[in-house]
Coordinates of C-alpha atoms in Angstrom, one line a residue:
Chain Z
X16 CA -107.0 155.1 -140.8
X17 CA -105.2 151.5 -140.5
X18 CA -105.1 149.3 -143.4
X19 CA -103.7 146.0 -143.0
X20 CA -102.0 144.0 -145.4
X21 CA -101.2 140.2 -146.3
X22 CA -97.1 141.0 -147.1
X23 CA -95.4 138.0 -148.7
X24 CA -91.5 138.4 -148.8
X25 CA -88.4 136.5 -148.9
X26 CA -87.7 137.1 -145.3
X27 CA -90.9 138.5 -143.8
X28 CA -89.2 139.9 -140.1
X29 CA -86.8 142.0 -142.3
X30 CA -88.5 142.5 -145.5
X31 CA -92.0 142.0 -144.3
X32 CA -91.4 144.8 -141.9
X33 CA -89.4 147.4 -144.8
X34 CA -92.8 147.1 -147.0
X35 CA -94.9 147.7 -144.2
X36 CA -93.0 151.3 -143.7
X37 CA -92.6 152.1 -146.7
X38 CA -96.5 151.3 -147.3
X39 CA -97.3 153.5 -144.2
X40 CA -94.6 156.2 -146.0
X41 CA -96.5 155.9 -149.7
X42 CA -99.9 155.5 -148.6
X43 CA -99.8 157.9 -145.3
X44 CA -102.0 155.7 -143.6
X45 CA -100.9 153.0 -140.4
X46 CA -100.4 149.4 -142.1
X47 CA -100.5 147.0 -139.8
X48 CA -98.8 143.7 -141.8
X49 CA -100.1 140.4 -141.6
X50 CA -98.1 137.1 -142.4
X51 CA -100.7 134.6 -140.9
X52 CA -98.6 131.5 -139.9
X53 CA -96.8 131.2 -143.0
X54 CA -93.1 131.3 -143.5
X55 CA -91.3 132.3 -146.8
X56 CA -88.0 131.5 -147.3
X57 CA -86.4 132.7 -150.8
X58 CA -88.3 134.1 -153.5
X59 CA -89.3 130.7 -154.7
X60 CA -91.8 130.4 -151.8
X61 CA -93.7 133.2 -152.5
X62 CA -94.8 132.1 -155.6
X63 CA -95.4 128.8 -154.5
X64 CA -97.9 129.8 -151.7
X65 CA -99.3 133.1 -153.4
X66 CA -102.3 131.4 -153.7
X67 CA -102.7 129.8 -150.1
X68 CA -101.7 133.0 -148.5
X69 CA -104.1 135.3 -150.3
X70 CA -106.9 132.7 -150.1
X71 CA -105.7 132.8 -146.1
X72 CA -105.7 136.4 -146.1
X73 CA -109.2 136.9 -147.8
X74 CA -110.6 134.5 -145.0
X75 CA -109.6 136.7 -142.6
X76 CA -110.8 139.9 -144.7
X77 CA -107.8 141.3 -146.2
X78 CA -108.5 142.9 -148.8
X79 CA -104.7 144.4 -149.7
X80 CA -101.8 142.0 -150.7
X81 CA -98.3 142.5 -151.7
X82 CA -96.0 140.0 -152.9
X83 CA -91.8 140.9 -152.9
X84 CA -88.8 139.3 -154.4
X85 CA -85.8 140.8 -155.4
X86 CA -84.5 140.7 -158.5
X87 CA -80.8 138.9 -158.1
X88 CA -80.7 139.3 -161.6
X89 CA -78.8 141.1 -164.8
X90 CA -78.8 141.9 -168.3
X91 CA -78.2 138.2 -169.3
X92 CA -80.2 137.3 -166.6
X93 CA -83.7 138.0 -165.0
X94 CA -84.0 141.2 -167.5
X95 CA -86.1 143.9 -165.1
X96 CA -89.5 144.3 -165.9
X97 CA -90.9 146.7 -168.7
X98 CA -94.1 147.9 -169.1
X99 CA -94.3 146.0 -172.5
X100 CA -93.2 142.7 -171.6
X101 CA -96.1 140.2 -172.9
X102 CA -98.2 138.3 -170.9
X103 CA -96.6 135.3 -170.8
X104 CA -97.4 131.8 -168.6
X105 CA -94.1 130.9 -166.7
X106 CA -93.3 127.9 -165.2
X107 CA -92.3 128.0 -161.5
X108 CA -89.1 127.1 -161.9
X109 CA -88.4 129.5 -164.7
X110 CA -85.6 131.3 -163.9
X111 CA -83.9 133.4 -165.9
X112 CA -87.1 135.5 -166.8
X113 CA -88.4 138.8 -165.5
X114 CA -89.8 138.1 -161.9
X115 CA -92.4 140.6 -161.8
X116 CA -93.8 138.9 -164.8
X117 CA -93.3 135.6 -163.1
X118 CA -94.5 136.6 -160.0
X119 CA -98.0 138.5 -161.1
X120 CA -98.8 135.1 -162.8
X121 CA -98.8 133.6 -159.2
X122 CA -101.7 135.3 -158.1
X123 CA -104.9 133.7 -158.1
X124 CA -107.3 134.7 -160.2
X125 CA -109.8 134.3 -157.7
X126 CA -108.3 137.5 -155.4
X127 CA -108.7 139.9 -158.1
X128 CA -111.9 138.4 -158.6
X129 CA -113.8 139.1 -155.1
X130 CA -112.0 142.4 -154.9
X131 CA -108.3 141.6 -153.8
X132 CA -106.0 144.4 -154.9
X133 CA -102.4 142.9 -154.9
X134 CA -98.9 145.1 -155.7
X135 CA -96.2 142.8 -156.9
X136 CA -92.6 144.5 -155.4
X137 CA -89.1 143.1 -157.4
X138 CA -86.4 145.5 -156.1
X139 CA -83.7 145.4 -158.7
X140 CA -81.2 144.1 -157.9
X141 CA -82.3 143.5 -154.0
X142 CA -84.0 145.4 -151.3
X143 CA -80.4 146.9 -150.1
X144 CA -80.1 148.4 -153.8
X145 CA -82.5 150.9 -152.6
X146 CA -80.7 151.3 -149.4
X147 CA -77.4 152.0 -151.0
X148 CA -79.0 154.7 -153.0
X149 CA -80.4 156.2 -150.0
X150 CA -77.0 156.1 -148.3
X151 CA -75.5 157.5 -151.5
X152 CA -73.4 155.0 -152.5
X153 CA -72.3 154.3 -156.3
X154 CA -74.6 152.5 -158.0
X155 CA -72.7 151.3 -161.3
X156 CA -72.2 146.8 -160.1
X157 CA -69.8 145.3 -160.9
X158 CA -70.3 142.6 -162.2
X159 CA -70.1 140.4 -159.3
X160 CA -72.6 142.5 -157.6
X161 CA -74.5 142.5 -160.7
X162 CA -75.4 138.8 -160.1
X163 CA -74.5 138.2 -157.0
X164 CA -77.3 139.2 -154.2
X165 CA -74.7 138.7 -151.1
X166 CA -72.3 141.0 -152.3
X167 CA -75.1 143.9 -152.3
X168 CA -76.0 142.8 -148.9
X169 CA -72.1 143.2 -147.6
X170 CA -72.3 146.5 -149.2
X171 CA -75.0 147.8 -147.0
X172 CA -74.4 145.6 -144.0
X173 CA -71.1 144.9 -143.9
X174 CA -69.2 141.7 -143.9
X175 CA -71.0 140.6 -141.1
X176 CA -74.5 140.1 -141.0
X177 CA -75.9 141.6 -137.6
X178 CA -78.9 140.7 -136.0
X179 CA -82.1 141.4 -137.1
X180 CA -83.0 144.2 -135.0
X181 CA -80.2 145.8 -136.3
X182 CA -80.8 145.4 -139.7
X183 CA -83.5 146.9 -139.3
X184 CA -82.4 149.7 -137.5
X185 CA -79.8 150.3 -140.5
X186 CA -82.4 149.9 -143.4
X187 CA -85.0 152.5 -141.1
X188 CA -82.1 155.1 -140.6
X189 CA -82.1 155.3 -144.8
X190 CA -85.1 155.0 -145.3
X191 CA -86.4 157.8 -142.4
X192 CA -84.0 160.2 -144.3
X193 CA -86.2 163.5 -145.4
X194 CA -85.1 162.8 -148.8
X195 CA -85.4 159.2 -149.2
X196 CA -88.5 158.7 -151.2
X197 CA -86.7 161.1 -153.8
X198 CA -83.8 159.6 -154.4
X199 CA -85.6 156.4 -154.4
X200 CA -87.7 157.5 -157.1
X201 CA -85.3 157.2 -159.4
X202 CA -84.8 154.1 -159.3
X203 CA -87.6 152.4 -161.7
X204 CA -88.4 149.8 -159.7
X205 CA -88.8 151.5 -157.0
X206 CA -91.2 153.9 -159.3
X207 CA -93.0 150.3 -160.8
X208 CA -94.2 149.5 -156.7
X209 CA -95.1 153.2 -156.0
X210 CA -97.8 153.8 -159.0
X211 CA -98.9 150.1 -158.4
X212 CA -100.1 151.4 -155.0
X213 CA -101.4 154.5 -156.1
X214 CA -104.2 152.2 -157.9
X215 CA -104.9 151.2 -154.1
X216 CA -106.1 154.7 -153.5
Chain G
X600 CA -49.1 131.7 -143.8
X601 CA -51.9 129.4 -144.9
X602 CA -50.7 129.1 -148.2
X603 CA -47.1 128.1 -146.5
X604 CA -49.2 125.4 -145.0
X605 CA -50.5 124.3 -148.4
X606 CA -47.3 124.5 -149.9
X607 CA -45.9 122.2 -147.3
X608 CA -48.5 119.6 -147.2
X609 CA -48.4 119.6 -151.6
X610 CA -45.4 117.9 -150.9
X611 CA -47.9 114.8 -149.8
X612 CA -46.4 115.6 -146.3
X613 CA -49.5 114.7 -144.0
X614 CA -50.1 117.1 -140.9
X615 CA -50.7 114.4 -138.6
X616 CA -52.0 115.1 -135.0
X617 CA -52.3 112.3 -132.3
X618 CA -51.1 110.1 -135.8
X619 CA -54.7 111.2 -137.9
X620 CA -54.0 113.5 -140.6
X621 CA -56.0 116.5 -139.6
X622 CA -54.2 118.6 -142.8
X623 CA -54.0 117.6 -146.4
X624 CA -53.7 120.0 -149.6
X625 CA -57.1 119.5 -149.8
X626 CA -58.0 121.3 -146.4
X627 CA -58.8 119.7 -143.2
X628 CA -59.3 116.0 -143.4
X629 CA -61.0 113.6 -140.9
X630 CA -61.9 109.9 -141.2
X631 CA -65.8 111.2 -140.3
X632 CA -67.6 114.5 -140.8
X633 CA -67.3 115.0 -136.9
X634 CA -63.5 114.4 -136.8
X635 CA -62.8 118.1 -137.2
X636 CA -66.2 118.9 -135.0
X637 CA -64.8 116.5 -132.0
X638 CA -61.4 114.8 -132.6
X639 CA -59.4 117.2 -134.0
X640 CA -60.6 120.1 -131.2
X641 CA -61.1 117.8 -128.2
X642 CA -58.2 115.5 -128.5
X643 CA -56.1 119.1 -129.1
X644 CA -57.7 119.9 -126.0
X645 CA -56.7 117.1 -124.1
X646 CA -53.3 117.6 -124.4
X647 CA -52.0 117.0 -127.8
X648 CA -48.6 118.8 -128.8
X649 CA -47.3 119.2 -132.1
X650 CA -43.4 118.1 -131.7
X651 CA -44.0 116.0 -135.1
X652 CA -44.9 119.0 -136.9
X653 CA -41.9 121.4 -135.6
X654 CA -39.3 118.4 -137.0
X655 CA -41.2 118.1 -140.5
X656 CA -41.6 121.9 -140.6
X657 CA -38.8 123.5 -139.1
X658 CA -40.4 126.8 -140.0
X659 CA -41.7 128.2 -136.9
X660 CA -44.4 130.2 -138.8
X661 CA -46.2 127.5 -140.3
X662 CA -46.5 125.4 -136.6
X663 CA -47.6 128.8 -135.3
X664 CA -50.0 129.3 -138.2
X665 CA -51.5 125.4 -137.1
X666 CA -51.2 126.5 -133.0
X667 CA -53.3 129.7 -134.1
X668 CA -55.8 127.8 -135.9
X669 CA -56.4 125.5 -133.3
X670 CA -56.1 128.2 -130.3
X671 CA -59.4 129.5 -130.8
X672 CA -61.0 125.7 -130.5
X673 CA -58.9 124.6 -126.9
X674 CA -61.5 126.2 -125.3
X675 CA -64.1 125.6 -127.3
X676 CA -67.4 123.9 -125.3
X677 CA -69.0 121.2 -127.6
X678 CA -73.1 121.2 -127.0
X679 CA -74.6 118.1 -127.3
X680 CA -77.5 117.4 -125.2
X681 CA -79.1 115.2 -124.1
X682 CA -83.2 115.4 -123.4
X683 CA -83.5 113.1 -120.4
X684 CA -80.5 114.8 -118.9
X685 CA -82.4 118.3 -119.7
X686 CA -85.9 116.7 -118.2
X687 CA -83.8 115.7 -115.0
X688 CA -83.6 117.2 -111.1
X689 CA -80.6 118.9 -110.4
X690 CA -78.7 119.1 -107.1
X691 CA -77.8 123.0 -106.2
X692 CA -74.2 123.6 -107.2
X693 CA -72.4 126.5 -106.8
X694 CA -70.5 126.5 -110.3
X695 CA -72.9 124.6 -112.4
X696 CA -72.5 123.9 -116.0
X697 CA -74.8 123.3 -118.4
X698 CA -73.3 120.1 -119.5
X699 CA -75.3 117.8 -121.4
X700 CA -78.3 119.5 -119.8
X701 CA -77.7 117.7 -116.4
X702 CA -77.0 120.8 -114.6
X703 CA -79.8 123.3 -116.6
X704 CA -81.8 124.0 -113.6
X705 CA -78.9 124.6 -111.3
X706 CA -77.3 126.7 -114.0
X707 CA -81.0 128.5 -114.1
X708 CA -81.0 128.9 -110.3
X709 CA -77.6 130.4 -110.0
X710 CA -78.4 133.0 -112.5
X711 CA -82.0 133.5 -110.2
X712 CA -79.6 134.4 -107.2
X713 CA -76.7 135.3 -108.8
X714 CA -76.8 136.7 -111.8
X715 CA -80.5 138.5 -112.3
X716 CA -79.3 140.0 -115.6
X717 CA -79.0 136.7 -117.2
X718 CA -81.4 135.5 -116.0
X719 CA -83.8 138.4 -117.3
X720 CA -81.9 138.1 -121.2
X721 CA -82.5 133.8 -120.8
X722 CA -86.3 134.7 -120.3
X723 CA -86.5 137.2 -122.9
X724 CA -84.6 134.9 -125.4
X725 CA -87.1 132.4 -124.2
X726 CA -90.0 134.7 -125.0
X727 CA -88.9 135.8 -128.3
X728 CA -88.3 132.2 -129.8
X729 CA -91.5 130.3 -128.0
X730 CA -93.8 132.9 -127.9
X731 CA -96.7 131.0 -125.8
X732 CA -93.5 131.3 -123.1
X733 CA -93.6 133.9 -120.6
X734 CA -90.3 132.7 -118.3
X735 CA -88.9 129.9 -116.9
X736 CA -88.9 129.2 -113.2
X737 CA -87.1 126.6 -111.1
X738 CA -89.4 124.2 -108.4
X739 CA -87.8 123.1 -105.4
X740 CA -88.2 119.5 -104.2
X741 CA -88.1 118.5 -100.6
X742 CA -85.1 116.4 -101.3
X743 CA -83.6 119.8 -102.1
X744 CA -83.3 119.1 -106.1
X745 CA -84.4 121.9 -108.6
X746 CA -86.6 121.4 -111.8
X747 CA -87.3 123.9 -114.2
X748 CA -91.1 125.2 -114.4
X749 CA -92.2 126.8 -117.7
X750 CA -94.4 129.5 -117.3
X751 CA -96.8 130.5 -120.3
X752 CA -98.2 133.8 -120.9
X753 CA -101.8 132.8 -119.9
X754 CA -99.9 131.5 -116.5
X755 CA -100.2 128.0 -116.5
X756 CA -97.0 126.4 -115.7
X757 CA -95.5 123.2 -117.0
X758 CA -92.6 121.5 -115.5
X759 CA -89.4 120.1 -117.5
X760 CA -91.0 116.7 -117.7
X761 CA -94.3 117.7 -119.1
X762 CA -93.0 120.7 -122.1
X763 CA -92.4 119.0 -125.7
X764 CA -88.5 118.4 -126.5
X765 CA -88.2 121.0 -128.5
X766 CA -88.8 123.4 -125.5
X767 CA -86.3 121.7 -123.5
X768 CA -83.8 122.0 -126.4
X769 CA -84.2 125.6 -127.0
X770 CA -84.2 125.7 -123.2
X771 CA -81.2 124.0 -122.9
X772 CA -78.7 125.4 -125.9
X773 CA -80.0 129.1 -125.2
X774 CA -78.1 128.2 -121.9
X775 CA -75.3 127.5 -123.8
X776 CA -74.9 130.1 -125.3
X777 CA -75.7 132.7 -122.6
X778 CA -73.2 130.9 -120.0
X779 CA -70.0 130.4 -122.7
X780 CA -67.7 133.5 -121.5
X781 CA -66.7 136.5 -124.0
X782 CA -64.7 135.5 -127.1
X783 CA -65.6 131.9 -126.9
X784 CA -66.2 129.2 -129.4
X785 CA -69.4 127.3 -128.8
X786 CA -69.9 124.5 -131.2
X787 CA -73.6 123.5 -131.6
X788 CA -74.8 120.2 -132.8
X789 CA -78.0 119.8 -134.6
X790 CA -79.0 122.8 -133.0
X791 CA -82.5 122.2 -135.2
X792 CA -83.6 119.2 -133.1
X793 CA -86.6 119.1 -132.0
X794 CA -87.1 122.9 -132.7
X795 CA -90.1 123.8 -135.4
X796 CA -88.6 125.2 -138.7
X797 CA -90.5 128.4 -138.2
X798 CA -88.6 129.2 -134.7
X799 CA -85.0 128.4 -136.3
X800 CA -84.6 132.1 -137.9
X801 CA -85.0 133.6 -134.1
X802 CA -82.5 131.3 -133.2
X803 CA -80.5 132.4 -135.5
X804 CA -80.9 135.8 -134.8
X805 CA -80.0 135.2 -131.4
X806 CA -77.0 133.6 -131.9
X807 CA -76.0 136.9 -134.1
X808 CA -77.1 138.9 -131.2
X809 CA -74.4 137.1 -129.0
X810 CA -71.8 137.1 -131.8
X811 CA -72.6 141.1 -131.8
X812 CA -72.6 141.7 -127.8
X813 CA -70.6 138.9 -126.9
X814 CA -68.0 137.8 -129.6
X815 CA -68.9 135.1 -129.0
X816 CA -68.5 132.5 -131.6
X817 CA -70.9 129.5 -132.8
X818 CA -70.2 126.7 -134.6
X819 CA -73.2 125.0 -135.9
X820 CA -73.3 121.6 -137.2
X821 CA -76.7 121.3 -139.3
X822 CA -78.6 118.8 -141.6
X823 CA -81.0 121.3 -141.8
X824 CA -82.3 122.7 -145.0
X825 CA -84.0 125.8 -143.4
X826 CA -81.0 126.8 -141.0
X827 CA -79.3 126.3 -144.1
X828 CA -81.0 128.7 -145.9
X829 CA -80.7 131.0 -143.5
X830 CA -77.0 132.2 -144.5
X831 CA -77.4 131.6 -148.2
X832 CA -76.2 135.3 -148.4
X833 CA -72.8 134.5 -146.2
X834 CA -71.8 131.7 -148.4
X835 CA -68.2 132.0 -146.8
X836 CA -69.4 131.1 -143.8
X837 CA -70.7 127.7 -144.7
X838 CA -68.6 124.7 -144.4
X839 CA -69.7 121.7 -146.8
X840 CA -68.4 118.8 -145.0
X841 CA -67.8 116.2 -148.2
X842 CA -67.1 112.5 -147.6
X843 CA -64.5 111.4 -150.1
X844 CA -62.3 108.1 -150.2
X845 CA -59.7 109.6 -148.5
X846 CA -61.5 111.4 -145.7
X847 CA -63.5 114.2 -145.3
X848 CA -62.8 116.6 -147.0
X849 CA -63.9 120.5 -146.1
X850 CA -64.5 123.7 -148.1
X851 CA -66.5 126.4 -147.9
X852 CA -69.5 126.6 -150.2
X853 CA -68.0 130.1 -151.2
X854 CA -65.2 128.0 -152.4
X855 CA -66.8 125.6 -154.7
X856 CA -67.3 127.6 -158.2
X857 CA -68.6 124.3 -159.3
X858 CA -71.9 125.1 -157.8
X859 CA -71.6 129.0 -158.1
X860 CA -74.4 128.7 -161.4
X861 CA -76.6 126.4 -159.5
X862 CA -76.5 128.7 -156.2
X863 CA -77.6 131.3 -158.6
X864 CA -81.0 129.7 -158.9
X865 CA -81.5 127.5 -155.9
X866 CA -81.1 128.1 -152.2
X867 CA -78.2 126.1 -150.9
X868 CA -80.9 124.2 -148.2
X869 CA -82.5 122.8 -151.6
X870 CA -78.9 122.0 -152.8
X871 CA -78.6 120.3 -149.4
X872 CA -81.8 118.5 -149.5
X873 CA -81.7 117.5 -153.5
X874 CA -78.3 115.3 -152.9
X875 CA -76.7 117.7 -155.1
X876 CA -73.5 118.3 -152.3
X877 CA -73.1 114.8 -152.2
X878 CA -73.0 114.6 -155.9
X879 CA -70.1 116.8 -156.0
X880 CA -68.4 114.2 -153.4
X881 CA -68.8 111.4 -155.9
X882 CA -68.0 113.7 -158.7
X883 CA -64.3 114.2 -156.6

């Protein structure tokens, strides 16, 4: 079975293609991921053209949607998400407030409507979080890592950024590991993405 | 060593170089934003010596701290090109260089005789960044001048006068960057001309490729918010080139804890694009 899906991220050639294994990896089915023609750049974006790209996606009968952003965020900062955090209306500029909050409220109402399901994704802190944890590195920030998304990136990657292909190859080596989606599962946000997709199945 | 430097020039001692200060305690200062881009790295090339700074700074560590800093630039290749050079018929050479883009399709043809393995990464960088692109060929004239021939996937083929400029840039600084030797310093300006926004992050990428296989390095002089974007996680490696009454003055966005808090919630293309790093000029 192939099930493609409309995958908005910050950086859809890296991130794009981490959801779309780890998709195939949760769901056990081949995802083929579609971006259209759009181009996100930052978390910003996908909330700012959530509802272009789903209404694009549903014109070309997608039916599956996921929107990621990390979480670059703290305990005075971004708080990560809880299961009773109200519904609230955020402004898109909000910032300091949880982003899986901010981001579910940029989904149309209209996708959920005609039968769109959607999973909204906030890695906290970012996507290499889950990475490290793979690789077995601490997981106590600092407090410069806390906050600062660059410095988790420089963990995983090192203080070079390589090419993409590359970074891929790195995040696929963790993430292929036999006991990847273990250790990832204890990490709550990683948990949060997995039972949102379960309601897929 | 650097800080030797600093401690030297707090003295209001100027490092001067072909009489422009090029060193204050500030950083390195130019009278425009491309001083340190051109002046400072071409005039070094064309033969400025530093006898002034060995009789202010007897210490031989601190003129071999500025000869280091400026050894990795003396060979440095400045891109600037130039579209109607790129669009042009070249003559067969047998050491072309890309130039201004004068020489592209000798440089192209060389590599078709010469050096096939070039030649086969230029057409793959080619397809991976214009993906209608299948390869580029070169056309023969009767007057014996070469023009490049783009060749799509579905095989029609355009030549250099007919593809949009941003072809013929991509074309043309992909060159660049494949022909500068091992370990070299290429400095690109405006590498985003011409070049659709979406098409910049595979340039990027393949400009990391080279500094990976290559160590090769790239200097890339931008105005582009989307480039910019593009290292917002490698803030050390962006240079915020700040016009001040006294110059221009250079730091390193990782440098400025002024804007730390406001990096936080914005990318630094939007920080470019809002005013905000000329704000911090005036502010100075």
């Amino acid at each position: 079975m192939t099930l493609t899906v409309a995958i908005a991220s910050e950086f859809d050639p890296y991130d794009g293609e981490i959801y779309r294994y780890l998709l195939e990896t949760v769901l056990r089915v081949t995802v083929v991921k579609w971006t259209g023609t759009f181009m996100f750049s930052g978390y910003r974006t996908v909330a700012k053209f959530a509802p272009a790209f789903l209404t694009a996606a549903a014109g070309h009968n997608i039916q599956h949607a996921i929107l990621a952003v990390d979480n670059d965020g703290g305990a005075r900062r971004r708080p990560e998400h809880a299961e009773n955090h109200e519904p609230t209306v955020f402004a898109l500029d909000d910032d300091d407030v949880c982003r899986e909050c901010w981001l579910t409220q940029a989904l149309p109402i209209t996708w959920g409507a005609s039968g769109g399901r959607s999973c909204v994704v906030v890695p906290v802190q970012v996507i290499e979080t889950w990475l490290l944890a793979i690789r077995g590195d601490e997981l106590i920030p600092t407090a410069e890592q806390k906050y600062n998304r660059s410095a988790i990136k420089k963990e995983f990657f090192g203080r070079q950024i390589p090419p993409l292909a590359q970074r891929i190859a790195l995040a696929m080596h963790e993430l292929q590991k036999p006991n990847a989606l273990t250790i990832l599962g204890e990490r709550p946000s990683f948990n949060r993405f997995v039972n949102r997709l379960r309601s897929w199945e | 060593m650097r800080r030797d430097i600093r401690q030297a020039l707090q003295l209001n001692e100027s490092v001067l170089l072909n009489g422009k200060p090029v060193f204050s305690n500030n950083g390195i200062v130019g009278q425009r934003s491309q001083a340190v881009f051109q002046n400072s790295a071409f005039a070094w090339r064309s033969g400025i010596t530093i006898p002034n700074l060995r009789e202010k700074f007897p210490d031989n560590s601190l003129v071999n701290e500025v000869e280091d800093i400026f050894a990795s630039v003396t060979k440095a290749r400045h891109v600037h090109l130039k579209l109607e050079s790129l669009r042009g018929d070249n003559a067969v050479e047998p050491t072309p260089s890309v130039g201004d883009g004068s020489q592209l399709a000798a440089v192209v043809t060389r590599w078709i005789l010469e050096f096939p393995e070039t030649y086969a990464k230029y057409n793959d960088f080619i397809a991976r960044c214009l993906p209608e692109m299948k390869r580029v060929l070169i056309r023969s004239s009767q007057s014996g001048q070469v023009r490049l021939v783009f060749e799509q996937k579905d095989g029609e083929r355009f030549d250099a006068t007919q593809v949009s400029d941003g072809v013929m840039f991509f074309a043309g600084l992909i060159a660049h960057a494949l022909e500068a030797p091992s370990r070299s310093l290429v400095m690109l300006e405006e590498p985003e001309r011409g070049i659709h926004p979406r098409r910049l992050a595979e340039l990027i990428d393949l400009l990391r490729t080279l500094v990976h296989e290559q160590q090769t390095q790239f200097v890339l002089a931008t105005h582009s918010p989307v480039l910019l974007n593009l290292f917002r996680d490698e803030r050390e490696a962006v240079l915020v080139f700040r016009r001040g009454p006294k110059g221009t003055v250079v730091q390193r966005l990782a440098d400025m804890p002024e804007l730390a808090d406001t990096l936080d919630r914005a990318d630094p293309g939007e920080l470019l694009a809002n005013g905000v790093f000329n704000e911090s000029i005036t502010a100075e």
